[in-house]
XYZ file of C-alpha atoms in Angstrom:
523
model
C 0.147 0.594 0.447
C 1.344 3.176 -0.945
C 2.689 5.735 1.910
C 0.771 8.754 0.970
C 2.239 10.784 3.682
C 5.830 10.341 3.793
C 6.028 9.125 7.454
C 1.979 9.279 8.947
C -0.240 6.812 9.074
C -1.564 5.692 5.761
C -5.524 6.325 5.250
C -7.809 3.123 5.665
C -9.234 2.013 2.239
C -12.037 0.870 3.792
C -13.023 3.969 4.458
C -15.159 5.144 1.651
C -15.576 8.643 0.068
C -18.354 9.225 -2.759
C -20.982 6.410 -1.378
C -21.217 4.168 1.221
C -21.221 0.747 -1.115
C -18.238 1.314 -2.721
C -16.137 -0.041 -0.283
C -17.098 -3.483 -1.138
C -16.398 -2.796 -4.909
C -13.226 -4.257 -6.780
C -9.909 -2.271 -6.482
C -10.189 -1.444 -10.182
C -13.679 -0.136 -9.964
C -12.912 1.791 -7.256
C -10.133 3.445 -8.931
C -11.756 4.171 -12.247
C -14.412 5.700 -10.216
C -11.975 7.916 -8.521
C -10.524 8.904 -11.684
C -13.522 9.697 -12.911
C -14.184 11.856 -9.902
C -10.973 13.235 -10.473
C -10.931 14.473 -13.751
C -14.282 16.015 -13.480
C -13.007 18.425 -10.815
C -9.820 19.252 -13.343
C -13.417 20.177 -15.430
C -14.460 21.684 -12.519
C -11.276 23.974 -12.628
C -11.654 24.701 -15.930
C -15.167 25.715 -15.737
C -14.437 28.209 -12.519
C -11.354 29.524 -14.900
C -13.463 31.784 -17.119
C -14.991 33.411 -14.521
C -12.076 34.094 -12.371
C -10.191 35.448 -15.168
C -12.793 37.447 -16.266
C -12.779 38.978 -12.302
C -8.745 39.315 -12.965
C -9.661 41.587 -15.939
C -11.879 43.754 -14.138
C -9.140 43.890 -11.425
C -6.300 45.008 -13.683
C -8.597 47.141 -15.564
C -9.904 49.472 -12.957
C -8.494 52.726 -13.468
C -8.675 56.317 -11.555
C -9.031 59.628 -12.516
C -6.350 62.103 -11.448
C -7.691 65.968 -11.824
C -4.786 68.648 -12.119
C -4.410 72.046 -13.634
C -2.085 73.544 -16.147
C 0.357 76.115 -14.400
C 0.535 77.597 -18.036
C -2.845 77.877 -19.514
C -4.680 77.425 -16.197
C -6.545 74.605 -18.391
C -8.236 71.168 -16.175
C -6.160 68.342 -17.148
C -7.921 64.975 -16.438
C -5.601 61.939 -16.973
C -6.866 57.868 -16.093
C -4.054 56.143 -14.756
C -4.218 52.847 -14.614
C -4.456 51.405 -10.343
C -2.080 48.019 -11.206
C 0.948 48.445 -12.263
C 1.852 46.183 -15.348
C 4.713 43.740 -13.886
C 3.282 43.840 -10.574
C -0.527 43.157 -12.222
C 1.419 40.294 -14.060
C 3.511 38.629 -10.434
C 0.421 39.917 -8.018
C -2.235 38.998 -9.923
C -1.697 36.649 -12.862
C 0.799 34.339 -11.479
C -0.738 34.308 -8.241
C -4.205 33.609 -9.483
C -3.251 30.744 -12.135
C -0.939 29.090 -9.408
C -4.047 29.200 -7.003
C -5.337 25.685 -7.379
C -1.580 24.402 -6.548
C -1.164 26.495 -3.744
C -4.532 25.784 -2.018
C -4.023 22.171 -2.784
C -0.483 22.155 -0.964
C -1.930 24.081 1.687
C -4.560 21.670 2.246
C -2.129 18.866 2.851
C -0.305 20.701 5.427
C -3.062 21.898 7.365
C -4.592 18.151 7.700
C -0.941 17.496 8.835
C -0.975 19.650 11.688
C 0.394 17.414 14.653
C 2.553 15.460 12.727
C 6.635 16.277 12.878
C 6.928 15.026 9.000
C 5.365 17.334 6.397
C 3.084 16.077 3.612
C 4.676 15.371 0.229
C 1.237 15.471 -1.961
C 1.441 19.568 -2.267
C 5.734 19.790 -2.877
C 5.403 16.968 -5.520
C 2.524 18.776 -7.681
C 4.179 22.197 -7.377
C 7.512 20.847 -8.137
C 5.486 19.155 -11.248
C 3.331 22.116 -12.423
C 6.684 23.939 -12.476
C 7.928 21.448 -14.955
C 4.231 21.503 -16.445
C 4.378 25.213 -16.653
C 7.915 25.613 -18.758
C 7.329 22.324 -20.857
C 4.258 21.577 -22.422
C 2.636 25.138 -22.062
C 5.984 26.941 -23.847
C 5.268 23.927 -26.045
C 1.700 25.090 -26.653
C 2.909 29.090 -26.754
C 5.011 28.842 -29.560
C 2.919 27.326 -31.976
C -0.271 30.032 -30.992
C 1.221 32.762 -33.285
C -0.232 33.095 -37.108
C 1.841 31.123 -39.405
C 4.512 32.970 -39.955
C 3.886 35.646 -37.439
C 6.398 36.258 -34.803
C 6.100 37.439 -30.642
C 8.937 38.423 -29.313
C 9.600 39.735 -25.415
C 10.140 43.352 -25.567
C 11.211 43.760 -21.798
C 14.136 41.071 -21.716
C 15.601 43.511 -18.614
C 11.891 42.006 -17.083
C 11.858 39.082 -17.829
C 15.260 38.746 -16.987
C 14.628 39.817 -13.539
C 11.561 37.207 -13.502
C 13.707 34.354 -14.804
C 16.672 35.067 -12.462
C 14.259 34.384 -9.290
C 12.013 31.607 -10.729
C 15.591 29.868 -11.075
C 16.675 31.034 -7.786
C 13.505 29.314 -6.079
C 14.385 25.789 -7.040
C 17.856 26.793 -6.025
C 16.752 27.804 -2.742
C 14.527 25.062 -2.294
C 17.475 22.453 -2.976
C 19.783 24.539 -0.604
C 17.136 24.488 2.830
C 16.809 20.484 1.604
C 20.228 19.306 0.875
C 22.628 21.663 2.395
C 21.555 24.493 5.014
C 19.555 21.793 7.757
C 19.270 18.985 5.208
C 16.116 17.244 5.303
C 14.933 19.458 8.002
C 13.021 22.989 7.917
C 13.326 25.869 10.885
C 10.770 27.895 11.137
C 13.154 30.724 9.797
C 13.907 28.685 6.573
C 10.182 28.581 5.846
C 9.919 32.636 7.046
C 12.751 33.605 4.943
C 11.133 30.823 1.923
C 7.630 33.418 1.626
C 9.154 37.005 2.070
C 11.308 36.534 -0.647
C 7.967 36.560 -3.032
C 8.053 40.056 -1.480
C 11.512 40.696 -3.020
C 10.190 39.224 -6.385
C 7.396 42.090 -6.304
C 10.100 44.875 -4.860
C 12.540 44.035 -8.079
C 10.069 43.817 -10.483
C 8.614 46.914 -9.754
C 12.451 48.335 -9.433
C 13.381 46.811 -13.310
C 9.855 48.103 -14.683
C 10.688 51.667 -13.745
C 14.230 51.518 -13.998
C 15.388 52.328 -10.508
C 19.169 52.717 -10.430
C 21.896 50.630 -8.967
C 19.130 47.639 -8.934
C 18.230 47.333 -12.423
C 19.201 46.013 -15.462
C 20.403 48.653 -18.215
C 17.844 47.267 -20.634
C 16.508 49.592 -22.983
C 12.198 48.623 -23.433
C 11.454 47.626 -26.636
C 8.512 49.833 -28.146
C 5.114 48.972 -26.521
C 2.444 49.304 -28.843
C -0.784 51.314 -27.320
C -3.004 48.622 -27.282
C -0.940 45.078 -26.525
C -4.572 43.402 -28.228
C -5.672 44.854 -31.436
C -9.234 45.140 -31.758
C -8.954 43.831 -35.025
C -7.679 40.497 -32.930
C -10.317 41.106 -29.889
C -12.751 37.956 -29.961
C -14.642 39.088 -27.573
C -15.847 42.192 -26.281
C -17.104 43.541 -22.644
C -19.881 46.491 -22.819
C -19.445 48.607 -19.486
C -22.088 51.093 -20.657
C -24.787 49.733 -18.329
C -27.645 52.495 -19.715
C -28.062 50.195 -22.719
C -28.630 47.054 -21.166
C -31.924 45.644 -22.386
C -34.355 43.427 -20.311
C -32.582 40.428 -21.613
C -29.112 40.114 -21.653
C -27.021 38.102 -24.127
C -25.418 35.148 -23.523
C -22.125 35.859 -23.128
C -18.912 33.603 -24.539
C -17.717 31.534 -21.456
C -14.521 30.092 -23.378
C -12.738 32.823 -25.238
C -11.659 35.332 -21.961
C -9.793 38.206 -22.462
C -7.377 38.936 -19.196
C -4.838 40.495 -21.492
C -6.708 43.742 -22.905
C -5.992 45.062 -19.487
C -2.384 45.699 -20.083
C -3.627 48.832 -22.342
C -1.793 51.860 -22.197
C -4.122 53.849 -24.447
C -6.414 54.919 -21.742
C -3.475 57.290 -20.090
C -3.756 60.217 -21.984
C -4.361 63.605 -20.837
C -7.438 66.124 -22.318
C -8.585 69.257 -21.062
C -12.398 69.426 -19.889
C -13.664 72.486 -19.060
C -15.107 73.802 -15.513
C -18.713 73.090 -16.520
C -18.378 69.942 -18.129
C -16.447 68.810 -14.975
C -20.143 69.345 -12.884
C -22.222 67.579 -15.906
C -19.259 64.739 -15.996
C -19.751 64.107 -12.082
C -23.488 64.499 -11.754
C -23.658 61.832 -14.732
C -21.014 59.740 -13.051
C -23.491 59.792 -10.374
C -26.035 58.895 -12.262
C -24.200 55.728 -14.605
C -23.561 54.847 -10.700
C -26.897 54.118 -9.832
C -28.030 52.346 -12.830
C -25.173 50.004 -12.309
C -26.055 49.175 -8.949
C -29.629 48.433 -10.358
C -28.755 46.165 -13.451
C -25.689 44.127 -11.367
C -28.583 42.320 -9.630
C -30.109 41.308 -13.541
C -26.458 40.038 -14.341
C -26.504 37.550 -11.292
C -29.739 36.599 -12.142
C -28.619 35.947 -16.159
C -25.820 33.573 -14.547
C -28.048 31.359 -13.291
C -29.882 31.409 -17.174
C -26.871 31.078 -19.019
C -25.935 27.891 -16.828
C -29.116 26.717 -17.097
C -29.337 27.100 -21.030
C -27.717 24.159 -22.869
C -27.343 25.169 -26.594
C -26.509 29.090 -27.188
C -28.091 30.779 -30.256
C -24.408 30.144 -32.074
C -24.727 26.372 -31.528
C -28.294 26.498 -33.481
C -27.007 27.932 -36.874
C -24.221 25.335 -36.549
C -25.029 23.161 -40.010
C -23.715 19.962 -38.683
C -25.207 17.661 -36.450
C -22.702 16.019 -34.597
C -21.319 19.034 -33.379
C -24.753 21.014 -31.820
C -25.297 17.292 -30.634
C -21.640 16.964 -29.180
C -21.835 20.468 -27.284
C -24.892 20.076 -25.709
C -23.421 16.641 -24.210
C -20.890 18.415 -22.781
C -22.632 21.087 -21.467
C -24.763 19.197 -20.115
C -21.736 17.394 -18.504
C -20.604 20.380 -17.211
C -24.072 22.067 -16.173
C -23.630 21.388 -12.020
C -20.194 23.020 -12.666
C -21.836 25.796 -14.120
C -25.135 26.255 -11.818
C -22.748 26.463 -8.625
C -20.188 28.271 -9.932
C -23.176 30.646 -10.786
C -23.165 32.192 -7.209
C -20.007 33.540 -7.592
C -20.782 37.567 -8.003
C -20.685 39.468 -11.458
C -17.481 40.532 -11.406
C -18.712 43.997 -12.131
C -19.075 44.757 -8.446
C -15.994 46.168 -6.766
C -14.056 46.033 -9.865
C -13.815 42.211 -9.750
C -12.679 42.100 -6.495
C -15.640 40.224 -4.708
C -15.696 37.598 -7.985
C -12.191 37.267 -7.396
C -11.964 36.320 -4.007
C -15.016 34.314 -4.418
C -13.299 32.307 -7.624
C -10.425 31.790 -5.358
C -12.693 29.849 -2.321
C -14.345 27.666 -5.204
C -11.069 26.953 -6.706
C -9.678 25.934 -2.669
C -12.707 23.600 -2.363
C -12.397 21.558 -5.917
C -8.599 21.719 -4.410
C -9.793 19.728 -1.078
C -11.881 17.244 -3.602
C -8.588 16.516 -5.095
C -6.477 15.795 -2.100
C -9.481 13.311 -1.170
C -9.437 11.272 -4.010
C -5.519 11.116 -4.940
C -5.586 9.675 -0.937
C -7.998 6.889 -2.411
C -6.584 6.552 -5.516
C -2.662 6.118 -4.255
C -4.685 3.822 -1.568
C -6.917 1.413 -3.926
C -3.791 1.197 -6.991
C -0.924 1.415 -4.636
C 0.198 4.031 -7.322
C 2.846 6.091 -5.452
C 1.273 9.800 -4.446
C 4.329 10.948 -6.015
C 4.306 9.716 -9.404
C -0.001 11.141 -9.366
C 1.426 14.612 -7.990
C 4.123 15.004 -10.768
C 1.808 13.938 -13.482
C -1.998 13.851 -12.882
C -2.303 16.753 -10.140
C 0.547 18.723 -11.843
C -1.241 19.163 -15.280
C -5.334 19.150 -13.371
C -3.905 21.716 -11.357
C -1.737 23.853 -13.543
C -4.773 24.417 -16.403
C -5.799 28.131 -15.699
C -1.652 28.654 -16.346
C -2.103 27.385 -19.424
C -5.250 29.039 -19.938
C -3.621 31.997 -19.686
C -0.265 31.588 -21.496
C -2.541 30.195 -24.426
C -4.588 33.652 -24.618
C -1.687 35.816 -24.639
C 0.342 33.627 -26.955
C -2.159 33.383 -29.646
C -3.976 37.512 -28.585
C -1.121 40.032 -27.232
C 1.440 41.754 -30.329
C 4.109 40.446 -27.908
C 5.722 37.359 -26.106
C 5.845 39.157 -22.352
C 2.873 37.647 -20.378
C 2.892 34.558 -22.292
C 6.540 33.947 -21.245
C 6.163 36.151 -18.108
C 3.139 34.331 -16.803
C 5.229 31.265 -16.827
C 8.487 31.891 -14.998
C 6.513 34.066 -12.295
C 3.869 30.998 -11.845
C 6.990 28.607 -11.085
C 8.272 31.330 -9.103
C 5.322 32.316 -6.536
C 4.821 28.170 -7.031
C 7.968 27.922 -4.283
C 7.742 31.517 -2.642
C 3.629 30.814 -2.015
C 2.781 27.572 -2.679
C 5.469 25.367 -0.787
C 6.737 28.442 1.940
C 3.157 28.778 3.076
C 2.010 25.134 3.997
C 5.901 24.811 5.264
C 5.352 28.163 7.268
C 2.147 26.579 8.556
C 3.535 23.303 9.741
C 6.847 25.394 10.899
C 4.689 27.216 13.170
C 2.673 24.517 14.826
C 5.673 22.541 15.363
C 7.598 24.986 16.675
C 5.251 26.256 19.317
C 3.511 22.865 20.016
C 6.750 20.214 19.745
C 9.614 22.658 19.889
C 11.028 20.676 16.698
C 11.529 21.588 12.726
C 9.865 19.950 10.346
C 11.136 16.851 8.831
C 11.184 15.943 5.258
C 10.754 12.647 5.054
C 11.125 12.619 1.033
C 14.146 15.018 0.698
C 15.962 13.293 -1.583
C 13.637 12.148 -3.601
C 12.339 16.233 -4.468
C 15.831 17.158 -4.796
C 16.389 14.693 -7.281
C 13.215 16.071 -8.821
C 15.160 19.582 -9.103
C 18.293 18.556 -10.570
C 16.520 16.733 -12.987
C 14.248 20.510 -13.542
C 17.564 22.248 -13.639
C 18.968 19.934 -16.425
C 16.206 20.321 -18.470
C 15.241 23.925 -17.729
C 18.317 24.955 -19.030
C 17.854 22.902 -22.348
C 14.399 24.799 -22.604
C 15.942 28.296 -22.050
C 18.492 27.605 -24.473
C 15.924 26.808 -26.888
C 14.635 30.339 -26.090
C 17.787 32.303 -26.383
C 18.405 30.783 -30.089
C 15.265 31.434 -31.266
C 15.724 35.205 -30.429
C 19.307 35.403 -31.852
C 18.170 33.180 -35.202
C 14.292 33.901 -35.714
C 13.803 36.978 -33.910
C 11.424 35.255 -31.677
C 10.726 33.585 -28.750
C 7.267 32.897 -30.027
C 5.911 31.740 -33.408
C 7.940 31.905 -36.727
C 8.118 29.147 -39.769
C 5.349 27.224 -38.919
C 7.602 23.851 -39.475
C 10.579 25.227 -36.608
C 7.477 26.432 -34.233
C 6.251 23.013 -34.370
C 9.629 21.303 -34.481
C 10.934 23.537 -31.384
C 7.090 22.688 -29.593
C 7.979 18.926 -29.795
C 11.083 19.706 -28.547
C 10.206 21.080 -25.100
C 7.321 18.059 -24.869
C 10.194 15.890 -25.054
C 12.031 17.392 -21.874
C 9.327 16.878 -20.416
C 8.567 13.242 -20.873
C 12.156 13.062 -19.817
C 11.315 15.059 -16.527
C 8.353 13.394 -15.459
C 9.838 9.640 -16.204
C 13.042 10.185 -14.468
C 11.224 11.250 -11.521
C 8.654 9.178 -11.480
C 11.505 6.073 -11.655
C 13.071 7.991 -8.504
C 10.059 8.282 -6.505
C 8.656 4.954 -7.043
C 12.058 3.451 -6.063
C 13.302 1.688 -9.414
C 16.281 4.459 -9.682
């Protein structure tokens, strides 16, 4: 029987999870049922992703109105400034948000492990596996996303290098505290320093974006277009004019989410406003605000209508009966998730913050279900939970990362956010995803037992880190060569784009196979 908690008491397979009679079924049938349930949880993650991204888009688009007076003409100047800095939004909102399934899974694993001197291994293994999934398969998808022949490169190499440094340092740091500083033991100070380094990443990335002297890399920023997502490429639009909302609201497309249109600098321009117009504008804004408050209930009600709709008006116009039938079946499968997530308040409220927080709560609930299902799968099959973590859990919980980077690579005119989301997510995985759970456990052990946190499988985790270093070097080398030879990290000639994509997938297979063999005791 697999030892899931690495030194802790293995949960009994006599306990049921889905229904009381499941313990009477053969282990093969139970494993099949648990695997189906785990897959359905991952479908739930993909379903909440669209709503989660919309709330994040609303937060990132939030701007404030700054009114100043021109000292020469005494004219009133109104400037609309974004509340969120572009780079900080990528690191703090995008990377943290897309990594939250892994973070919540690891945190839940740590909380249920309280009272044990040894750490749970499901979370750290999932996060290291997720880092490999982010770096290899997501890069493999992004490199072929641009249109045939088009090229997309990183415009701000300085920021990317800073993010890349902190990404690699995160895994070097993890190896140091596991094998060098205090071998196989995590102290309270080590856990605390791990979490604090996330703040250093934010500060350094902001300093690089603002080109602070002495602490930033002296690389000029490339040209940033006025609109990071040009209008002709935009696939979905959000109408903010609530004056024109009809009694029956249109069904919104939940499949395509434009979170990167928030990275637009076109709304930061200046314009002169006479005093009379300023007063009229203020009055108009107050009236519009009242109308918004009136209509958000209608929008919320429409979310439940959309969740219960199995066939959209666009689908009814399709000529293929087979495709229409497949869409109806798929909508029927995800209908329970859509109805459940319809309780998330509309992202139009409070600039999206309420929907953002509620989405994270729902994601945490799914992550808890994933941990329980993983316990049962490992128990009835005897498969090492580390193998499950490196493969199924890493891929399933990394779905938001894949969606975010794919959208960026496909629709943004540069490669900044697509690649930055990968590197930043890997940093967040260690500094927050592993740091916070270990901090919870070390604080508990320090005050209750006056003992540190012991890592039973430190050798296996360290081996995976070494394999990750070797394969990631091969990945970054190819990105650099593409920049030098083709002039862009993403896109280019279709043949070379697909060759690069296949190469990245091979690196991922190498990581998964070697890590799985190691943790299974074969190597």
